[in-house]
């Protein structure tokens, strides 16, 4: 099962619930935002103990990869290429993927100009979209009625 949750409103909470359910079934899950994923890869450039593809393999072969808040990262050519590679590796290996984002597919296509079409194409084929609307539960909890 793969899905893409868009708009705020409990998307991370839902993704975490999916992760917990799979972890209880002894499945491997990698969960995080793009920025730390990219940081793990970048760290290998200055560290001889681990190669870039060792990190990419973790993203490629776990039972479920959850990319939370896609689109919050600063986009460069390297970021575009690497995000594409992460998503494409899931696609090629027929592995489950959950993406949460506040962006529409058109926004993703525009944001990742070089690879946007390919990223969106893979998301459309791999994922089932789930739109979540409603109040931001974090604000509601703190402010009472926001």
Tab-separated table of C-alpha atoms in Angstrom:
chain	number	residue	atom	x	y	z
A	1	UNK	CA	0.000	0.000	0.000
A	2	UNK	CA	1.260	3.440	-0.864
A	3	UNK	CA	-0.445	6.754	-0.367
A	4	UNK	CA	0.133	10.458	-0.602
A	5	UNK	CA	-1.553	12.656	2.002
A	6	UNK	CA	-1.884	16.278	1.069
A	7	UNK	CA	-2.690	19.392	3.020
A	8	UNK	CA	-1.890	19.748	6.701
A	9	UNK	CA	-4.346	18.377	9.253
A	10	UNK	CA	-3.091	15.205	10.883
A	11	UNK	CA	-1.074	13.905	7.940
A	12	UNK	CA	2.011	13.192	10.041
A	13	UNK	CA	-0.161	11.617	12.737
A	14	UNK	CA	-1.741	9.271	10.174
A	15	UNK	CA	1.655	8.380	8.694
A	16	UNK	CA	3.004	7.629	12.190
A	17	UNK	CA	0.015	5.358	12.903
A	18	UNK	CA	0.746	3.419	9.703
A	19	UNK	CA	4.413	3.123	10.720
A	20	UNK	CA	3.542	1.869	14.216
A	21	UNK	CA	1.147	-0.709	12.804
A	22	UNK	CA	3.817	-2.083	10.475
A	23	UNK	CA	6.536	-2.022	13.142
A	24	UNK	CA	4.263	-4.098	15.388
A	25	UNK	CA	4.175	-6.639	12.536
A	26	UNK	CA	8.005	-6.651	12.486
A	27	UNK	CA	8.210	-4.749	9.189
A	28	UNK	CA	11.023	-2.274	8.550
A	29	UNK	CA	10.020	1.382	8.330
A	30	UNK	CA	12.080	4.488	7.619
A	31	UNK	CA	10.241	7.694	8.593
A	32	UNK	CA	11.416	11.271	8.249
A	33	UNK	CA	11.406	14.476	6.304
A	34	UNK	CA	13.465	14.971	3.173
A	35	UNK	CA	15.989	17.271	4.875
A	36	UNK	CA	17.384	14.656	7.316
A	37	UNK	CA	17.313	12.008	4.563
A	38	UNK	CA	19.419	14.299	2.396
A	39	UNK	CA	21.654	15.057	5.365
A	40	UNK	CA	22.352	11.341	5.828
A	41	UNK	CA	23.409	11.103	2.200
A	42	UNK	CA	25.508	14.307	2.326
A	43	UNK	CA	27.288	13.067	5.445
A	44	UNK	CA	28.708	10.170	3.403
A	45	UNK	CA	30.589	12.633	1.175
A	46	UNK	CA	32.941	13.442	4.076
A	47	UNK	CA	32.815	10.083	5.850
A	48	UNK	CA	34.709	7.066	4.537
A	49	UNK	CA	32.809	4.668	6.822
A	50	UNK	CA	29.602	4.718	4.776
A	51	UNK	CA	28.964	5.161	1.066
A	52	UNK	CA	26.090	7.170	-0.417
A	53	UNK	CA	24.529	3.999	-1.823
A	54	UNK	CA	24.493	2.377	1.621
A	55	UNK	CA	22.113	5.120	2.744
A	56	UNK	CA	20.118	4.923	-0.493
A	57	UNK	CA	19.756	1.163	0.037
A	58	UNK	CA	18.115	1.803	3.415
A	59	UNK	CA	15.604	4.066	1.656
A	60	UNK	CA	15.168	1.561	-1.179
A	61	UNK	CA	14.767	-1.737	0.645
A	62	UNK	CA	12.852	-1.043	3.849
A	63	UNK	CA	9.276	-2.355	3.805
A	64	UNK	CA	7.879	1.179	4.031
A	65	UNK	CA	9.457	4.584	3.449
A	66	UNK	CA	7.554	7.569	4.812
A	67	UNK	CA	8.588	10.948	3.431
A	68	UNK	CA	6.941	13.509	5.692
A	69	UNK	CA	6.355	17.112	4.573
A	70	UNK	CA	7.739	16.797	1.050
A	71	UNK	CA	8.377	20.286	-0.273
A	72	UNK	CA	9.694	21.908	2.907
A	73	UNK	CA	13.310	21.435	1.832
A	74	UNK	CA	15.342	24.040	-0.056
A	75	UNK	CA	15.523	22.850	-3.667
A	76	UNK	CA	18.807	22.707	-5.559
A	77	UNK	CA	19.806	20.590	-8.550
A	78	UNK	CA	21.308	17.999	-6.191
A	79	UNK	CA	18.162	17.948	-4.019
A	80	UNK	CA	15.932	17.477	-7.072
A	81	UNK	CA	18.075	14.632	-8.375
A	82	UNK	CA	18.302	12.939	-4.997
A	83	UNK	CA	14.577	13.201	-4.206
A	84	UNK	CA	13.877	11.743	-7.633
A	85	UNK	CA	16.341	8.885	-6.993
A	86	UNK	CA	14.770	8.074	-3.620
A	87	UNK	CA	11.251	7.950	-5.089
A	88	UNK	CA	12.382	6.167	-8.246
A	89	UNK	CA	14.203	3.481	-6.241
A	90	UNK	CA	10.952	2.768	-4.366
A	91	UNK	CA	9.160	2.592	-7.713
A	92	UNK	CA	11.703	0.293	-9.374
A	93	UNK	CA	11.805	-2.042	-6.360
A	94	UNK	CA	7.989	-2.072	-6.015
A	95	UNK	CA	8.205	-0.948	-2.386
A	96	UNK	CA	5.557	0.880	-0.372
A	97	UNK	CA	5.796	4.640	0.007
A	98	UNK	CA	3.860	7.195	2.017
A	99	UNK	CA	4.364	10.866	1.201
A	100	UNK	CA	2.829	13.668	3.204
A	101	UNK	CA	2.844	17.165	1.775
A	102	UNK	CA	1.023	20.482	1.786
A	103	UNK	CA	1.595	20.693	-1.970
A	104	UNK	CA	-0.566	19.695	-4.908
A	105	UNK	CA	0.910	17.495	-7.624
A	106	UNK	CA	1.137	20.620	-9.802
A	107	UNK	CA	3.099	22.356	-7.041
A	108	UNK	CA	5.482	19.386	-6.828
A	109	UNK	CA	5.961	19.401	-10.602
A	110	UNK	CA	6.766	23.130	-10.486
A	111	UNK	CA	8.988	23.004	-7.394
A	112	UNK	CA	11.211	20.204	-8.749
A	113	UNK	CA	11.487	21.691	-12.239
A	114	UNK	CA	14.130	19.330	-13.638
A	115	UNK	CA	12.585	16.136	-12.256
A	116	UNK	CA	9.068	17.249	-11.349
A	117	UNK	CA	7.300	15.432	-14.165
A	118	UNK	CA	9.077	12.163	-13.366
A	119	UNK	CA	8.461	12.515	-9.610
A	120	UNK	CA	4.759	13.239	-10.129
A	121	UNK	CA	4.433	10.412	-12.653
A	122	UNK	CA	5.814	7.902	-10.144
A	123	UNK	CA	3.686	9.268	-7.309
A	124	UNK	CA	0.580	8.943	-9.485
A	125	UNK	CA	1.392	5.348	-10.379
A	126	UNK	CA	2.557	4.234	-6.924
A	127	UNK	CA	0.351	6.145	-4.536
A	128	UNK	CA	-3.292	6.609	-3.736
A	129	UNK	CA	-4.047	10.217	-2.845
A	130	UNK	CA	-5.762	11.020	0.429
A	131	UNK	CA	-6.782	14.627	1.036
A	132	UNK	CA	-7.067	15.589	4.690
A	133	UNK	CA	-9.024	18.723	5.544
A	134	UNK	CA	-9.912	20.207	8.879
A	135	UNK	CA	-8.360	22.218	11.660
A	136	UNK	CA	-4.692	21.799	12.490
A	137	UNK	CA	-4.881	19.529	15.551
A	138	UNK	CA	-1.628	20.926	17.013
A	139	UNK	CA	-3.003	24.482	16.987
A	140	UNK	CA	-6.361	23.285	18.236
A	141	UNK	CA	-4.736	21.480	21.165
A	142	UNK	CA	-2.698	24.538	22.157
A	143	UNK	CA	-5.173	27.299	21.353
A	144	UNK	CA	-8.349	25.405	22.149
A	145	UNK	CA	-10.382	26.244	19.047
A	146	UNK	CA	-8.018	27.337	16.233
